[in-house]
PDB file of C-alpha atoms in Angstrom:
ATOM      1  CA  ASP A  29      78.486 -51.467 -16.701  1.00 53.00           C
ATOM      2  CA  THR A  30      76.543 -54.691 -16.288  1.00 72.00           C
ATOM      3  CA  GLY A  31      79.288 -56.410 -14.339  1.00 90.00           C
ATOM      4  CA  VAL A  32      80.939 -59.786 -14.870  1.00 94.00           C
ATOM      5  CA  SER A  33      78.439 -62.535 -15.510  1.00 95.00           C
ATOM      6  CA  GLN A  34      79.055 -66.230 -14.894  1.00 96.00           C
ATOM      7  CA  ASN A  35      76.895 -69.182 -15.856  1.00 96.00           C
ATOM      8  CA  PRO A  36      75.734 -71.447 -14.469  1.00 96.00           C
ATOM      9  CA  ARG A  37      75.657 -70.360 -10.824  1.00 95.00           C
ATOM     10  CA  HIS A  38      75.674 -73.958  -9.657  1.00 96.00           C
ATOM     11  CA  LYS A  39      76.690 -77.207 -11.333  1.00 97.00           C
ATOM     12  CA  ILE A  40      76.353 -80.679  -9.892  1.00 97.00           C
ATOM     13  CA  THR A  41      77.949 -83.465 -11.857  1.00 97.00           C
ATOM     14  CA  LYS A  42      79.087 -87.024 -11.444  1.00 97.00           C
ATOM     15  CA  ARG A  43      82.723 -87.954 -11.313  1.00 97.00           C
ATOM     16  CA  GLY A  44      84.129 -88.533 -14.779  1.00 97.00           C
ATOM     17  CA  GLN A  45      81.767 -86.161 -16.574  1.00 97.00           C
ATOM     18  CA  ASN A  46      82.861 -83.070 -18.457  1.00 98.00           C
ATOM     19  CA  VAL A  47      81.648 -79.614 -17.454  1.00 98.00           C
ATOM     20  CA  THR A  48      81.907 -76.200 -19.073  1.00 98.00           C
ATOM     21  CA  PHE A  49      81.501 -72.806 -17.463  1.00 97.00           C
ATOM     22  CA  ARG A  50      81.009 -69.490 -19.170  1.00 97.00           C
ATOM     23  CA  CYS A  51      82.170 -66.018 -18.226  1.00 97.00           C
ATOM     24  CA  ASP A  52      81.056 -62.757 -19.814  1.00 97.00           C
ATOM     25  CA  PRO A  53      83.400 -59.975 -18.724  1.00 96.00           C
ATOM     26  CA  ILE A  54      82.658 -56.280 -18.672  1.00 93.00           C
ATOM     27  CA  SER A  55      82.492 -55.404 -22.357  1.00 90.00           C
ATOM     28  CA  GLU A  56      85.402 -52.983 -22.591  1.00 88.00           C
ATOM     29  CA  HIS A  57      87.772 -55.101 -20.472  1.00 91.00           C
ATOM     30  CA  ASN A  58      90.479 -56.863 -22.458  1.00 91.00           C
ATOM     31  CA  ARG A  59      91.975 -58.762 -19.495  1.00 92.00           C
ATOM     32  CA  LEU A  60      90.215 -61.849 -18.152  1.00 95.00           C
ATOM     33  CA  TYR A  61      91.169 -64.160 -15.302  1.00 95.00           C
ATOM     34  CA  TRP A  62      89.956 -67.464 -13.932  1.00 96.00           C
ATOM     35  CA  TYR A  63      90.395 -68.272 -10.260  1.00 96.00           C
ATOM     36  CA  ARG A  64      89.367 -71.209  -8.101  1.00 96.00           C
ATOM     37  CA  GLN A  65      88.255 -70.879  -4.495  1.00 94.00           C
ATOM     38  CA  THR A  66      87.712 -73.676  -2.021  1.00 93.00           C
ATOM     39  CA  LEU A  67      86.025 -73.383   1.355  1.00 88.00           C
ATOM     40  CA  GLY A  68      88.074 -71.357   3.814  1.00 85.00           C
ATOM     41  CA  GLN A  69      90.646 -70.350   1.222  1.00 89.00           C
ATOM     42  CA  GLY A  70      91.250 -67.317  -0.889  1.00 91.00           C
ATOM     43  CA  PRO A  71      90.991 -67.359  -4.670  1.00 94.00           C
ATOM     44  CA  GLU A  72      93.809 -69.226  -6.431  1.00 93.00           C
ATOM     45  CA  PHE A  73      94.943 -68.123  -9.867  1.00 92.00           C
ATOM     46  CA  LEU A  74      94.229 -70.518 -12.743  1.00 94.00           C
ATOM     47  CA  THR A  75      94.764 -68.621 -15.969  1.00 94.00           C
ATOM     48  CA  TYR A  76      94.856 -65.196 -17.608  1.00 92.00           C
ATOM     49  CA  PHE A  77      93.855 -63.895 -21.034  1.00 93.00           C
ATOM     50  CA  GLN A  78      94.701 -60.655 -22.712  1.00 91.00           C
ATOM     51  CA  ASN A  79      92.170 -60.315 -25.487  1.00 92.00           C
ATOM     52  CA  GLU A  80      92.030 -63.788 -27.066  1.00 92.00           C
ATOM     53  CA  ALA A  81      95.565 -64.799 -26.064  1.00 92.00           C
ATOM     54  CA  GLN A  82      96.051 -67.048 -23.048  1.00 91.00           C
ATOM     55  CA  LEU A  83      99.221 -65.599 -21.563  1.00 89.00           C
ATOM     56  CA  GLU A  84      99.594 -67.304 -18.218  1.00 86.00           C
ATOM     57  CA  LYS A  85      98.550 -70.643 -16.770  1.00 87.00           C
ATOM     58  CA  SER A  86      98.984 -71.900 -13.246  1.00 87.00           C
ATOM     59  CA  ARG A  87     100.423 -75.306 -12.560  1.00 81.00           C
ATOM     60  CA  LEU A  88      97.089 -75.920 -10.808  1.00 79.00           C
ATOM     61  CA  LEU A  89      95.618 -76.147 -14.293  1.00 82.00           C
ATOM     62  CA  SER A  90      96.079 -79.813 -15.106  1.00 87.00           C
ATOM     63  CA  ASP A  91      95.686 -81.336 -18.557  1.00 91.00           C
ATOM     64  CA  ARG A  92      92.003 -81.883 -17.783  1.00 95.00           C
ATOM     65  CA  PHE A  93      91.416 -78.149 -17.671  1.00 95.00           C
ATOM     66  CA  SER A  94      91.176 -75.966 -20.746  1.00 94.00           C
ATOM     67  CA  ALA A  95      90.140 -72.369 -21.162  1.00 95.00           C
ATOM     68  CA  GLU A  96      89.345 -70.366 -24.241  1.00 95.00           C
ATOM     69  CA  ARG A  97      88.444 -66.833 -25.089  1.00 96.00           C
ATOM     70  CA  PRO A  98      87.495 -66.748 -28.749  1.00 91.00           C
ATOM     71  CA  LYS A  99      87.356 -63.275 -30.247  1.00 87.00           C
ATOM     72  CA  GLY A 100      88.506 -61.793 -26.978  1.00 86.00           C
ATOM     73  CA  SER A 101      85.010 -61.523 -25.548  1.00 91.00           C
ATOM     74  CA  PHE A 102      83.419 -64.241 -23.389  1.00 96.00           C
ATOM     75  CA  SER A 103      85.498 -67.095 -22.014  1.00 97.00           C
ATOM     76  CA  THR A 104      84.819 -70.743 -21.261  1.00 97.00           C
ATOM     77  CA  LEU A 105      86.503 -73.033 -18.768  1.00 97.00           C
ATOM     78  CA  GLU A 106      86.120 -76.752 -19.404  1.00 97.00           C
ATOM     79  CA  ILE A 107      87.008 -79.526 -17.003  1.00 96.00           C
ATOM     80  CA  GLN A 108      87.202 -82.997 -18.482  1.00 97.00           C
ATOM     81  CA  ARG A 109      86.807 -86.225 -16.506  1.00 97.00           C
ATOM     82  CA  THR A 110      85.891 -84.355 -13.342  1.00 97.00           C
ATOM     83  CA  GLU A 111      87.209 -85.562  -9.993  1.00 96.00           C
ATOM     84  CA  GLN A 112      85.850 -84.920  -6.510  1.00 95.00           C
ATOM     85  CA  GLY A 113      88.842 -82.681  -5.849  1.00 94.00           C
ATOM     86  CA  ASP A 114      87.592 -80.331  -8.568  1.00 96.00           C
ATOM     87  CA  SER A 115      84.675 -79.317  -6.352  1.00 97.00           C
ATOM     88  CA  ALA A 116      85.129 -75.594  -5.760  1.00 96.00           C
ATOM     89  CA  MET A 117      83.868 -72.148  -6.644  1.00 96.00           C
ATOM     90  CA  TYR A 118      85.214 -71.060 -10.028  1.00 97.00           C
ATOM     91  CA  LEU A 119      85.567 -67.298 -10.272  1.00 97.00           C
ATOM     92  CA  CYS A 120      86.006 -65.133 -13.312  1.00 97.00           C
ATOM     93  CA  ALA A 121      87.355 -61.594 -13.169  1.00 95.00           C
ATOM     94  CA  SER A 122      88.120 -58.922 -15.715  1.00 94.00           C
ATOM     95  CA  SER A 123      90.013 -55.659 -15.812  1.00 91.00           C
ATOM     96  CA  SER A 124      91.035 -53.003 -18.288  1.00 86.00           C
ATOM     97  CA  THR A 125      94.567 -52.344 -19.462  1.00 77.00           C
ATOM     98  CA  GLY A 126      94.460 -48.835 -18.136  1.00 73.00           C
ATOM     99  CA  PHE A 127      93.405 -50.000 -14.698  1.00 71.00           C
ATOM    100  CA  ARG A 128      94.726 -53.524 -14.646  1.00 70.00           C
ATOM    101  CA  GLU A 129      94.941 -53.754 -10.882  1.00 78.00           C
ATOM    102  CA  LYS A 130      91.217 -53.316 -10.308  1.00 86.00           C
ATOM    103  CA  LEU A 131      89.664 -56.706 -10.827  1.00 90.00           C
ATOM    104  CA  PHE A 132      85.921 -57.004 -11.242  1.00 92.00           C
ATOM    105  CA  PHE A 133      84.748 -60.434 -10.133  1.00 93.00           C
ATOM    106  CA  GLY A 134      81.685 -62.374 -11.093  1.00 94.00           C
ATOM    107  CA  SER A 135      79.640 -64.232  -8.493  1.00 92.00           C
ATOM    108  CA  GLY A 136      81.201 -67.517  -9.501  1.00 95.00           C
ATOM    109  CA  THR A 137      80.099 -71.005 -10.515  1.00 97.00           C
ATOM    110  CA  GLN A 138      79.882 -73.495  -7.664  1.00 96.00           C
ATOM    111  CA  LEU A 139      80.889 -76.953  -8.880  1.00 97.00           C
ATOM    112  CA  SER A 140      80.018 -80.062  -6.909  1.00 97.00           C
ATOM    113  CA  VAL A 141      81.413 -83.369  -8.151  1.00 97.00           C
ATOM    114  CA  LEU A 142      79.643 -86.387  -6.669  1.00 95.00           C
TER     115      LEU A 142
ATOM    116  CA  GLY B   2     107.138 -67.436  -4.150  1.00 81.00           C
ATOM    117  CA  ASP B   3     104.871 -64.505  -3.494  1.00 86.00           C
ATOM    118  CA  SER B   4     102.241 -64.991  -0.805  1.00 90.00           C
ATOM    119  CA  VAL B   5      99.939 -63.246   1.628  1.00 94.00           C
ATOM    120  CA  THR B   6      99.088 -64.240   5.185  1.00 95.00           C
ATOM    121  CA  GLN B   7      96.134 -62.702   6.958  1.00 94.00           C
ATOM    122  CA  MET B   8      94.681 -63.159  10.387  1.00 84.00           C
ATOM    123  CA  GLU B   9      92.152 -65.890  10.756  1.00 82.00           C
ATOM    124  CA  GLY B  10      88.599 -65.180  11.663  1.00 83.00           C
ATOM    125  CA  PRO B  11      85.847 -65.050  12.187  1.00 94.00           C
ATOM    126  CA  VAL B  12      85.813 -61.634  13.804  1.00 96.00           C
ATOM    127  CA  THR B  13      82.715 -60.400  15.610  1.00 97.00           C
ATOM    128  CA  LEU B  14      82.448 -56.781  16.698  1.00 97.00           C
ATOM    129  CA  SER B  15      79.805 -54.505  18.064  1.00 97.00           C
ATOM    130  CA  GLU B  16      78.730 -51.546  15.979  1.00 97.00           C
ATOM    131  CA  GLU B  17      81.098 -48.549  16.310  1.00 97.00           C
ATOM    132  CA  ALA B  18      83.986 -50.717  17.497  1.00 97.00           C
ATOM    133  CA  PHE B  19      87.499 -50.358  16.080  1.00 97.00           C
ATOM    134  CA  LEU B  20      88.562 -52.910  13.479  1.00 97.00           C
ATOM    135  CA  THR B  21      92.000 -54.238  12.635  1.00 97.00           C
ATOM    136  CA  ILE B  22      92.614 -57.153  10.286  1.00 97.00           C
ATOM    137  CA  ASN B  23      96.262 -58.071  10.014  1.00 97.00           C
ATOM    138  CA  CYS B  24      97.960 -58.894   6.733  1.00 97.00           C
ATOM    139  CA  THR B  25     101.602 -59.651   6.022  1.00 97.00           C
ATOM    140  CA  TYR B  26     103.180 -60.519   2.725  1.00 95.00           C
ATOM    141  CA  THR B  27     106.173 -62.223   1.160  1.00 93.00           C
ATOM    142  CA  ALA B  28     107.314 -60.956  -2.211  1.00 89.00           C
ATOM    143  CA  THR B  29     110.394 -59.968  -4.118  1.00 83.00           C
ATOM    144  CA  GLY B  30     110.707 -56.492  -5.515  1.00 81.00           C
ATOM    145  CA  TYR B  31     107.901 -53.990  -5.121  1.00 83.00           C
ATOM    146  CA  PRO B  32     104.467 -55.560  -5.095  1.00 90.00           C
ATOM    147  CA  SER B  33     101.192 -53.695  -5.126  1.00 92.00           C
ATOM    148  CA  LEU B  34      98.924 -54.486  -2.192  1.00 94.00           C
ATOM    149  CA  PHE B  35      95.150 -54.650  -2.033  1.00 95.00           C
ATOM    150  CA  TRP B  36      92.171 -55.306   0.155  1.00 97.00           C
ATOM    151  CA  TYR B  37      89.201 -56.907  -1.552  1.00 96.00           C
ATOM    152  CA  VAL B  38      85.800 -57.353   0.116  1.00 96.00           C
ATOM    153  CA  GLN B  39      83.062 -59.869  -0.552  1.00 93.00           C
ATOM    154  CA  TYR B  40      79.621 -58.978   0.704  1.00 93.00           C
ATOM    155  CA  PRO B  41      77.101 -61.803   1.146  1.00 89.00           C
ATOM    156  CA  GLY B  42      75.890 -63.096  -2.201  1.00 84.00           C
ATOM    157  CA  GLU B  43      78.181 -60.832  -4.218  1.00 86.00           C
ATOM    158  CA  GLY B  44      81.488 -61.115  -6.057  1.00 88.00           C
ATOM    159  CA  LEU B  45      84.758 -59.826  -4.661  1.00 92.00           C
ATOM    160  CA  GLN B  46      85.322 -56.125  -5.168  1.00 92.00           C
ATOM    161  CA  LEU B  47      88.283 -53.867  -4.668  1.00 93.00           C
ATOM    162  CA  LEU B  48      88.142 -51.952  -1.392  1.00 96.00           C
ATOM    163  CA  LEU B  49      91.490 -50.137  -1.457  1.00 96.00           C
ATOM    164  CA  LYS B  50      95.024 -50.422  -2.734  1.00 94.00           C
ATOM    165  CA  ALA B  51      98.571 -49.129  -2.262  1.00 94.00           C
ATOM    166  CA  THR B  52     101.289 -49.414  -4.861  1.00 90.00           C
ATOM    167  CA  LYS B  53     104.460 -48.358  -3.041  1.00 90.00           C
ATOM    168  CA  ALA B  54     105.993 -48.201   0.398  1.00 92.00           C
ATOM    169  CA  ASP B  55     104.348 -45.776   2.863  1.00 94.00           C
ATOM    170  CA  ASP B  56     101.326 -45.301   0.604  1.00 95.00           C
ATOM    171  CA  LYS B  57      98.009 -45.295   2.434  1.00 97.00           C
ATOM    172  CA  GLY B  58      94.978 -46.670   0.678  1.00 96.00           C
ATOM    173  CA  SER B  59      91.576 -45.553   1.904  1.00 97.00           C
ATOM    174  CA  ASN B  60      87.944 -46.045   0.999  1.00 97.00           C
ATOM    175  CA  LYS B  61      84.592 -46.085   2.838  1.00 96.00           C
ATOM    176  CA  GLY B  62      86.331 -45.258   6.121  1.00 97.00           C
ATOM    177  CA  PHE B  63      88.780 -48.154   5.792  1.00 98.00           C
ATOM    178  CA  GLU B  64      92.526 -47.513   5.670  1.00 98.00           C
ATOM    179  CA  ALA B  65      95.662 -49.579   5.156  1.00 98.00           C
ATOM    180  CA  THR B  66      99.298 -48.453   5.005  1.00 98.00           C
ATOM    181  CA  TYR B  67     101.962 -50.234   2.957  1.00 96.00           C
ATOM    182  CA  ARG B  68     104.784 -50.947   5.415  1.00 96.00           C
ATOM    183  CA  LYS B  69     107.809 -52.361   3.649  1.00 93.00           C
ATOM    184  CA  GLU B  70     109.903 -52.588   6.818  1.00 94.00           C
ATOM    185  CA  THR B  71     107.372 -54.924   8.423  1.00 95.00           C
ATOM    186  CA  THR B  72     105.990 -56.356   5.130  1.00 95.00           C
ATOM    187  CA  SER B  73     102.501 -55.561   6.343  1.00 96.00           C
ATOM    188  CA  PHE B  74      99.281 -54.026   5.057  1.00 97.00           C
ATOM    189  CA  HIS B  75      96.868 -54.099   7.974  1.00 98.00           C
ATOM    190  CA  LEU B  76      93.260 -53.029   7.400  1.00 98.00           C
ATOM    191  CA  GLU B  77      91.706 -50.625   9.906  1.00 98.00           C
ATOM    192  CA  LYS B  78      88.438 -48.843  10.438  1.00 98.00           C
ATOM    193  CA  GLY B  79      87.689 -46.584  13.361  1.00 97.00           C
ATOM    194  CA  SER B  80      83.978 -47.319  13.715  1.00 96.00           C
ATOM    195  CA  VAL B  81      82.429 -50.314  12.010  1.00 97.00           C
ATOM    196  CA  GLN B  82      78.815 -50.555  10.901  1.00 97.00           C
ATOM    197  CA  VAL B  83      76.510 -53.527  10.443  1.00 97.00           C
ATOM    198  CA  SER B  84      76.812 -52.996   6.687  1.00 96.00           C
ATOM    199  CA  ASP B  85      80.560 -53.750   6.922  1.00 97.00           C
ATOM    200  CA  SER B  86      79.801 -57.401   7.638  1.00 97.00           C
ATOM    201  CA  ALA B  87      81.628 -59.267   4.869  1.00 96.00           C
ATOM    202  CA  VAL B  88      84.696 -61.343   4.095  1.00 95.00           C
ATOM    203  CA  TYR B  89      87.888 -59.341   3.621  1.00 97.00           C
ATOM    204  CA  PHE B  90      90.778 -60.572   1.485  1.00 97.00           C
ATOM    205  CA  CYS B  91      94.290 -59.190   1.452  1.00 97.00           C
ATOM    206  CA  ALA B  92      96.033 -59.587  -1.911  1.00 95.00           C
ATOM    207  CA  LEU B  93      99.145 -58.677  -3.824  1.00 93.00           C
ATOM    208  CA  THR B  94     100.371 -58.561  -7.363  1.00 90.00           C
ATOM    209  CA  ASN B  95     103.955 -58.172  -8.481  1.00 84.00           C
ATOM    210  CA  ILE B  96     103.888 -56.567 -11.892  1.00 73.00           C
ATOM    211  CA  LEU B  97     107.636 -56.764 -12.439  1.00 70.00           C
ATOM    212  CA  SER B  98     107.829 -60.491 -11.765  1.00 68.00           C
ATOM    213  CA  ASN B  99     107.324 -63.222 -14.335  1.00 65.00           C
ATOM    214  CA  THR B 100     103.929 -63.876 -12.740  1.00 66.00           C
ATOM    215  CA  GLY B 101     102.938 -60.252 -12.931  1.00 68.00           C
ATOM    216  CA  ASN B 102      99.383 -60.945 -14.000  1.00 74.00           C
ATOM    217  CA  GLN B 103      98.641 -63.141 -11.014  1.00 84.00           C
ATOM    218  CA  PHE B 104      97.018 -61.876  -7.873  1.00 90.00           C
ATOM    219  CA  TYR B 105      97.829 -63.748  -4.667  1.00 91.00           C
ATOM    220  CA  PHE B 106      95.018 -63.719  -2.129  1.00 94.00           C
ATOM    221  CA  GLY B 107      94.980 -64.457   1.565  1.00 95.00           C
ATOM    222  CA  THR B 108      92.514 -66.904   3.052  1.00 94.00           C
ATOM    223  CA  GLY B 109      89.999 -64.209   3.929  1.00 95.00           C
ATOM    224  CA  THR B 110      88.723 -62.901   7.257  1.00 96.00           C
ATOM    225  CA  SER B 111      85.016 -63.000   7.969  1.00 95.00           C
ATOM    226  CA  LEU B 112      83.708 -59.963   9.839  1.00 97.00           C
ATOM    227  CA  THR B 113      80.322 -59.837  11.519  1.00 97.00           C
ATOM    228  CA  VAL B 114      79.172 -56.565  13.068  1.00 97.00           C
ATOM    229  CA  ILE B 115      76.308 -56.807  15.527  1.00 97.00           C
ATOM    230  CA  PRO B 116      74.032 -53.887  16.418  1.00 95.00           C
TER     231      PRO B 116
END
């Protein structure tokens, strides 16, 4: 169990640029989640995958956000035309079907939009 | 919609003091309740859970009881240690709802334990 890995750890970008984050879940976990966390707040749900299928999306996920999980392994979260309000910690978590309620979180990607 | 409200911090305690972090929830049906902990520099990890009314979750000396009558899930520990310093998040998920794969987290309570 190598844990959930997220890259990069930090990303600084200028407003209007596109950014992409990667998440590698625990290998046997078929459920993958993306959350966003801002300072002083708890994680907010963005989207959920079961294997390669994206089954739920939050209304927080505007048209500028897209997530993929090709082949049901790693996942990417892309933000197009970044805005200053996108600055946050982006968290990835995974879990197994047999123990779906135990989320394993990565350390997150901290995005700063200047 | 479903939500969780937890007491604001930060909380500072001396070693061996008693800890309570309050958490109340709003949800339809029968949610499952959780406490997650985030140690400095690490990702969130599950501390304990309870899936039905009157269940008590426990782990590492921490306990929380699912109280449906008061819609609460308060976290307690009888004697805290310096190593318990972390941010604690109350959370719920409502498997039977149409958002059953979403976890709703509170804002987190920062705990610092001083020797």
